Coordinates of C-alpha atoms in Angstrom, one line a residue:
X1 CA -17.7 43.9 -43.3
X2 CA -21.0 42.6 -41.5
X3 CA -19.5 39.1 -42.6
X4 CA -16.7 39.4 -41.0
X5 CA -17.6 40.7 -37.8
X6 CA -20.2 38.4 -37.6
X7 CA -18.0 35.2 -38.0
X8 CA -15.5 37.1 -35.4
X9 CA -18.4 37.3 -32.8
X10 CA -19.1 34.0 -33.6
X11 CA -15.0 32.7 -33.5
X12 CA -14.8 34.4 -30.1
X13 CA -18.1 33.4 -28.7
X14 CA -16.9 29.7 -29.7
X15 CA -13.5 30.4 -27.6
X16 CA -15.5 31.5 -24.7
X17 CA -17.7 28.2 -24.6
X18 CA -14.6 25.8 -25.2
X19 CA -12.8 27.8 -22.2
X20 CA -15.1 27.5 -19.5
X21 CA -16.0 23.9 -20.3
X22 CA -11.8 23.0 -20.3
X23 CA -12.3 24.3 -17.1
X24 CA -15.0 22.7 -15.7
X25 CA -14.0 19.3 -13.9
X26 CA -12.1 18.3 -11.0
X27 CA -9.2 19.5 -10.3
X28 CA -6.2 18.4 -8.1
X29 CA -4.3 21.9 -6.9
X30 CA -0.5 20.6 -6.7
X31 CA 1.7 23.4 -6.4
X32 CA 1.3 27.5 -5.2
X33 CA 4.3 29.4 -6.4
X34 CA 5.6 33.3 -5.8
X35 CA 8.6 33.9 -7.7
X36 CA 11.3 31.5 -7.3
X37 CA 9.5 30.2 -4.0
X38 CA 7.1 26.7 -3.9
X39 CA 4.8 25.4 -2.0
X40 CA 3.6 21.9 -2.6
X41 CA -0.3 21.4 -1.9
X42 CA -3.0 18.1 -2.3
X43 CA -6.2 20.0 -2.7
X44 CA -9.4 19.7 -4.8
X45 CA -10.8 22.2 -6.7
X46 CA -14.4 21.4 -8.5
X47 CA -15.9 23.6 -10.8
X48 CA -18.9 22.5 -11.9
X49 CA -21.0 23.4 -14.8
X50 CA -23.8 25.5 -13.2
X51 CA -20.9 28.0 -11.2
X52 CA -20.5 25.9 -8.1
X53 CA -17.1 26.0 -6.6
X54 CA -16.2 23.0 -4.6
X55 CA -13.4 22.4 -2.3
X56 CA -12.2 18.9 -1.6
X57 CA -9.8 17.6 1.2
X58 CA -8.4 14.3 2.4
X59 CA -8.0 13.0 -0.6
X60 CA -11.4 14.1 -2.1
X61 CA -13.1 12.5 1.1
X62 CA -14.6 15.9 2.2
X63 CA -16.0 18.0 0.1
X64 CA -17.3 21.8 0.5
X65 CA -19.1 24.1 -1.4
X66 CA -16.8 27.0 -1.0
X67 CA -18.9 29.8 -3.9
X68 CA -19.4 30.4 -7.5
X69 CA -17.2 30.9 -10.5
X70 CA -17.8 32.4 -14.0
X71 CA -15.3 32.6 -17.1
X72 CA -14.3 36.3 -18.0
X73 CA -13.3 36.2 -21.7
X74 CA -12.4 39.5 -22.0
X75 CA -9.6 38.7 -19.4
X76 CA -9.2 34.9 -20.0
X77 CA -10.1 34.9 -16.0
X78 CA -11.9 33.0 -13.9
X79 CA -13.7 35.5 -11.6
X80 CA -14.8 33.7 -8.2
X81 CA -16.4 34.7 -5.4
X82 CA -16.3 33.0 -1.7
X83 CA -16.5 34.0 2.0
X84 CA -14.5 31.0 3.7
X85 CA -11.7 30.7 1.6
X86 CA -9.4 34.0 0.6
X87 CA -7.9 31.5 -2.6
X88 CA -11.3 31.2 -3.7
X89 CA -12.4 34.7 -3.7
X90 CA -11.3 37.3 -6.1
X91 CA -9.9 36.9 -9.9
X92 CA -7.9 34.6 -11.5
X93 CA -5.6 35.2 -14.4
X94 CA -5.3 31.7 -16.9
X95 CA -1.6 31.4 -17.7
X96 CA -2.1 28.1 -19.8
X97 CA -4.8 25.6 -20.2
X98 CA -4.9 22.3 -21.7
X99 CA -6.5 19.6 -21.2
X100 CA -4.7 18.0 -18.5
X101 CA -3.3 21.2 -16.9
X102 CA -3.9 24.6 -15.8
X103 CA -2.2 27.6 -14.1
X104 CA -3.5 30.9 -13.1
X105 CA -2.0 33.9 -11.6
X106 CA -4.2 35.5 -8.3
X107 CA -2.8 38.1 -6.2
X108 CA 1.3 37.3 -7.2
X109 CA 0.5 33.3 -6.5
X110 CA 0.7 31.0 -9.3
X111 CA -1.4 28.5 -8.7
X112 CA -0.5 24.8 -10.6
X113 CA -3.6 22.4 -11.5
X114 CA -3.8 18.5 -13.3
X115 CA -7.0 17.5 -13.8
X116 CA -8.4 14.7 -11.8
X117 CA -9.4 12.4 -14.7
X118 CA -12.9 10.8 -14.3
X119 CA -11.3 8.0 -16.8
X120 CA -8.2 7.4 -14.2
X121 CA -10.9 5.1 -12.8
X122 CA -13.0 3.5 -15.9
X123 CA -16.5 3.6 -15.1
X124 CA -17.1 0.3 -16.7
X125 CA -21.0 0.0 -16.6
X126 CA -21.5 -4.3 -16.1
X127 CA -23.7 -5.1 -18.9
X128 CA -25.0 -8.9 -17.3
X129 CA -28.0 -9.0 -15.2
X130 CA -30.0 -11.5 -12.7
X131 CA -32.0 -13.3 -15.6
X132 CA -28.5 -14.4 -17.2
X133 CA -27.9 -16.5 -14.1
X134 CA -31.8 -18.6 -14.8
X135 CA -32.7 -21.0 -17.3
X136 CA -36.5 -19.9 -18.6
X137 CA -38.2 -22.0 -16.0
X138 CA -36.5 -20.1 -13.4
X139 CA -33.3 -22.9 -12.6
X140 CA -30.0 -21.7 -11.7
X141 CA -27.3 -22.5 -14.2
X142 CA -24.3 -22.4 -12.1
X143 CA -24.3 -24.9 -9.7
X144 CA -20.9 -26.7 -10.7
X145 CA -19.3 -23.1 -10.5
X146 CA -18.1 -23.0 -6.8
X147 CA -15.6 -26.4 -7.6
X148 CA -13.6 -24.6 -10.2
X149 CA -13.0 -21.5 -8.1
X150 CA -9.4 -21.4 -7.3
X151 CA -10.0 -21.2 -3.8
X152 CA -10.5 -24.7 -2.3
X153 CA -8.6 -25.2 0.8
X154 CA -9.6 -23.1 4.0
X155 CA -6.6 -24.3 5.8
X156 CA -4.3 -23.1 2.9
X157 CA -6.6 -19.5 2.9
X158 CA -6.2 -19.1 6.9
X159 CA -2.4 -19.3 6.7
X160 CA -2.3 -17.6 4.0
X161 CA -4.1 -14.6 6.0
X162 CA -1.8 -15.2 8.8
X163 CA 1.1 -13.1 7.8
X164 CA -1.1 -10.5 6.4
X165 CA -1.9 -7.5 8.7
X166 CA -4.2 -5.6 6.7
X167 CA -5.0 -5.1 3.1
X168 CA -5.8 -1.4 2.1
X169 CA -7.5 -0.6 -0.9
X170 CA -8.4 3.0 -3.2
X171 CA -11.9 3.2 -3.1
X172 CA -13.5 5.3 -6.5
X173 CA -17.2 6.1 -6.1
X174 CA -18.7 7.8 -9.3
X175 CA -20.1 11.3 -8.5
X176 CA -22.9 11.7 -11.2
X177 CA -22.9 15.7 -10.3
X178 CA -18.7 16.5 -11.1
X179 CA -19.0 13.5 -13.4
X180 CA -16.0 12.1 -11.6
X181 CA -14.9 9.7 -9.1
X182 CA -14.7 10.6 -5.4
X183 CA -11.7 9.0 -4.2
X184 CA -10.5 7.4 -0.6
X185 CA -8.5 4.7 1.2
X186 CA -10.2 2.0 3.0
X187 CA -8.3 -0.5 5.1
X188 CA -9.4 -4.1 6.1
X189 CA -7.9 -5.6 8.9
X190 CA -7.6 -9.4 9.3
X191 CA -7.6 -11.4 12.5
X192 CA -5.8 -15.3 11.2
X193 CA -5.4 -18.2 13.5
X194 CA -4.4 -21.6 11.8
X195 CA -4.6 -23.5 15.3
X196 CA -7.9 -22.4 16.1
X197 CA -9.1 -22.3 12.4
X198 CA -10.4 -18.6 13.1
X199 CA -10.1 -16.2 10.0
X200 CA -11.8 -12.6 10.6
X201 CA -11.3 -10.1 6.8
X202 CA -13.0 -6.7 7.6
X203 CA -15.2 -6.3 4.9
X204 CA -14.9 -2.7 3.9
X205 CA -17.0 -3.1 0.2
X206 CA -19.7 -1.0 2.0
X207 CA -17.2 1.9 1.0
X208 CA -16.4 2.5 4.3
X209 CA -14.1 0.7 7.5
X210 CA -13.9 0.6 10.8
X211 CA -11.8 4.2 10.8
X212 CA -14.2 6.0 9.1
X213 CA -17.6 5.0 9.7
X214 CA -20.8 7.2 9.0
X215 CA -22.9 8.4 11.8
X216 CA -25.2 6.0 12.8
X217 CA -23.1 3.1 10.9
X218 CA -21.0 0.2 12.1
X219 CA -18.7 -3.0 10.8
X220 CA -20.5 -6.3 11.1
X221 CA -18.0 -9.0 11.7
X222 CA -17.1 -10.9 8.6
X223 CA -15.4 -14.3 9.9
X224 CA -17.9 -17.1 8.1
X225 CA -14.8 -18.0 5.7
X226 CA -17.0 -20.8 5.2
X227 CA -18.5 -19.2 2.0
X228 CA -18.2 -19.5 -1.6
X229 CA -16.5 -16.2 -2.3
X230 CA -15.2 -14.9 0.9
X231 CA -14.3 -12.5 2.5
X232 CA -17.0 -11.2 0.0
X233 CA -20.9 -12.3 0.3
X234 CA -22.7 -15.1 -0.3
X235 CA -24.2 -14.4 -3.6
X236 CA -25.0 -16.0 -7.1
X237 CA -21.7 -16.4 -9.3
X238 CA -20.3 -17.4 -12.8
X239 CA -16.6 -17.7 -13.1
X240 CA -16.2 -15.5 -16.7
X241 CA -12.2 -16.0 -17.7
X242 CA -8.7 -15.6 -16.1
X243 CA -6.8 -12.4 -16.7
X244 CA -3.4 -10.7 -15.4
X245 CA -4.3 -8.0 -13.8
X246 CA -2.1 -4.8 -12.8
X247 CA -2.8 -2.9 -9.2
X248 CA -1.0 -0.1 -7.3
X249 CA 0.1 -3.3 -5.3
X250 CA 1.1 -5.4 -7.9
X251 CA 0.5 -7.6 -10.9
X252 CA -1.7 -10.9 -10.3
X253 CA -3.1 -13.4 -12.3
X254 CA -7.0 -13.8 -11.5
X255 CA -9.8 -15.8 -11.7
X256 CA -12.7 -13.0 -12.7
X257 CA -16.3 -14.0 -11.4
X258 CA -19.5 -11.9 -12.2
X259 CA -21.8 -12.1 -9.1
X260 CA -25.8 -10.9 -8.8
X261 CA -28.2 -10.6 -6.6
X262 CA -31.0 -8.4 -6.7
X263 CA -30.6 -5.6 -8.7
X264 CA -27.1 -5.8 -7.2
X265 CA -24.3 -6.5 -9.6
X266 CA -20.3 -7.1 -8.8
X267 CA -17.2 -8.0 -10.8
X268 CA -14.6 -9.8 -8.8
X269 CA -10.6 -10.3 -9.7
X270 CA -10.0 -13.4 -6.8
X271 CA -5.8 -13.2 -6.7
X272 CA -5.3 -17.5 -7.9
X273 CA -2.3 -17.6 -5.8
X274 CA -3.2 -15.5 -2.5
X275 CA -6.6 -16.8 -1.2
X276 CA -8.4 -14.8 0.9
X277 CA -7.6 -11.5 -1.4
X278 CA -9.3 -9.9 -4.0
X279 CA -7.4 -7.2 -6.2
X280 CA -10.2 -5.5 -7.4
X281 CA -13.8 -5.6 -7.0
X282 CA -16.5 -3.5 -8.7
X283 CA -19.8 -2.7 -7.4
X284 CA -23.2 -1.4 -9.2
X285 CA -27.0 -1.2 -7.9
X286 CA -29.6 1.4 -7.4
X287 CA -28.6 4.1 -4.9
X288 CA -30.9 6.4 -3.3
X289 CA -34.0 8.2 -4.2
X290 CA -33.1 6.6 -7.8
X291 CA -29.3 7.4 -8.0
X292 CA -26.7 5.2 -9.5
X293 CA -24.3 3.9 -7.3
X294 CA -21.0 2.7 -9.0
X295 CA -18.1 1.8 -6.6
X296 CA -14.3 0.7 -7.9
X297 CA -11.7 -1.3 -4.8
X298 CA -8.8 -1.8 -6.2
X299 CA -5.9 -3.6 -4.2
X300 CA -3.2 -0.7 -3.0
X301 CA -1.2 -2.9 -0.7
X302 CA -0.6 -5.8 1.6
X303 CA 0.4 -5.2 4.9
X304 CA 1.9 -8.0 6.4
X305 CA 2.6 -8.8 10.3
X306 CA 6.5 -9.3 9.4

C-alpha cells in the first residue's frame, strides 16, 4: 500500500512539473470568447520560469512585467496575481494544453493561446570565425571574392532601386530570458536617382529605423553604394554557395556570403537577380555586459513607387 501511494505521489508530482513547464514560454493570446460571442486579440503573454508574468504589445515590441503566476495542480489552474491588468489577476481554469495551444476559462472568458515558437525563427549559432578569413602569417584569403559577387554593375543596382519605395523586413532578436525571439517590423526606405547616380538604402540592421528609434539614437545616412556589399557594411567576406531561398515576400535564388569583423559575425542571402536587396541577413556579436546578441532580417516585402 506504501508502494503505491508512493509511485501515486510520485505520478502526480511528475504531472505537476510537466504542466507548469508546457506552460511556460511565450505565448500569443488570439482569441477571448463568452458563449457564442468572440473577440479577436494580438497579445503576448510570457510566463517565465521563475513566476514572472509578462505582457507584450505591438507585435512583441513592448514588453511589461504585469505580476507573477504559479501552477495550481489541485485545480489544473494557473493562479496569477497583478495590479495593472484585470486579465492578469485572479485564477485561471486550463481547458486543454498541448504543446502548441492552450485555453483557460477566467471569470466566464475563454481565453485561446498558440505558442509563439522560439524555433519559428531558427537561432542558427554561425560556427566560422575571424581567424577563418587569415592564412597563419596573418594574410587575407579572400581578395578575388568581391569579382564573383553577383552584384557588379551600380548603374544596373540604382535602377534597379528606382521603382522600389521601401523594403520592410521581420526583425527576430533572441531573448536569452523567455528563450524566445522578440519580434518587430523594420522598414528601409530608399532614395534612387539613375541621372544623378544617387542611391540612398536606409540601413535598418542596427535593429531599429528611422520610425522607431531609441532615445538618444539616430540613422546615419547610408548612400556610399560604392561598397562591396551594399547597402550592408564594408566588411571582410567569403562567398559560401548559392541557395533558393523562401521569404514572407517571396522565393529567390541567392548568393550566400559569410562576413566578419571583430568579434562581429553576419550571414548574408544577396537576391542574384534584384541588386541592391538582401532577403535575409543574420547577425551575431557580443552584446552588453557579456550578453549574446543574435539578430534574424528576413525580407517581408517590396514596396515599390508604382
Amino acid at each position: 500500500m506504501k508502494y503505491l501511494l508512493l509511485v501515486l505521489i510520485i505520478f502526480v508530482n511528475g504531472f505537476s512539473f510537466a504542466q507548469e513547464n508546457q506552460i511556460a514560454g511565450t505565448w500569443k493570446l488570439t482569441e477571448i470568447r463568452k458563449g457564442e460571442e468572440s473577440k479577436e486579440v494580438d497579445s503576448g503573454y510570457i510566463f517565465e520560469e521563475g513566476g514572472v508574468l509578462k505582457l507584450g504589445f505591438f507585435n512583441m515590441e513592448e514588453i511589461i512585467e504585469a505580476g507573477t503566476w504559479k501552477y495550481n495542480k489541485t485545480d489544473n489552474a494557473i493562479e496569477m496575481i497583478s495590479d495593472i491588468d484585470t486579465n492578469c489577476n485572479g485564477k485561471a481554469k486550463i481547458l486543454k494544453l498541448s504543446a502548441n495551444k492552450m485555453v483557460y476559462k477566467k471569470d466566464a472568458l475563454e481565453y485561446h493561446f498558440t505558442r509563439e515558437s522560439e524555433n519559428s525563427v531558427r537561432l542558427t549559432n554561425l560556427e566560422f570565425s575571424e581567424a577563418d578569413f587569415f592564412t597563419e602569417d596573418g594574410n587575407y584569403k579572400y581578395d578575388g571574392e568581391k569579382e564573383k559577387l553577383p552584384w557588379q554593375d551600380i548603374v544596373a543596382m540604382i535602377r534597379n532601386m528606382e521603382e522600389v519605395g521601401s523594403l520592410v523586413y521581420d526583425y527576430s532578436e533572441w531573448n536569452e530570458t523567455t528563450k524566445s525571439f522578440d519580434k518587430k517590423q523594420l522598414t528601409a526606405d530608399v532614395i534612387a536617382n539613375s541621372e544623378e547616380m544617387a542611391l540612398s538604402i536606409d540601413y535598418i540592421f542596427y535593429g531599429y529605423d528611422k520610425y522607431n528609434l531609441p532615445e538618444d539614437a539616430e540613422l546615419p545616412s547610408n548612400n556610399d553604394y560604392t561598397t562591396s556589399l551594399y547597402p550592408e557594411q564594408e566588411i571582410n567576406f567569403r562567398i559560401t554557395v548559392t541557395e533558393e531561398l523562401t521569404t514572407p515576400a517571396g522565393a529567390f535564388t541567392c548568393t550566400v556570403i559569410e562576413a566578419v569583423e571583430a568579434e562581429t559575425k553576419k550571414m548574408l542571402w544577396m537576391i542574384n537577380d534584384q541588386p541592391g536587396v538582401y532577403a535575409k541577413i543574420i547577425i551575431e556579436k557580443p552584446g552588453m555586459f557579456g550578453a549574446f546578441y543574435h539578430g534574424v532580417f528576413e525580407l517581408n516585402n517590396i514596396v515599390y513607387r508604382f
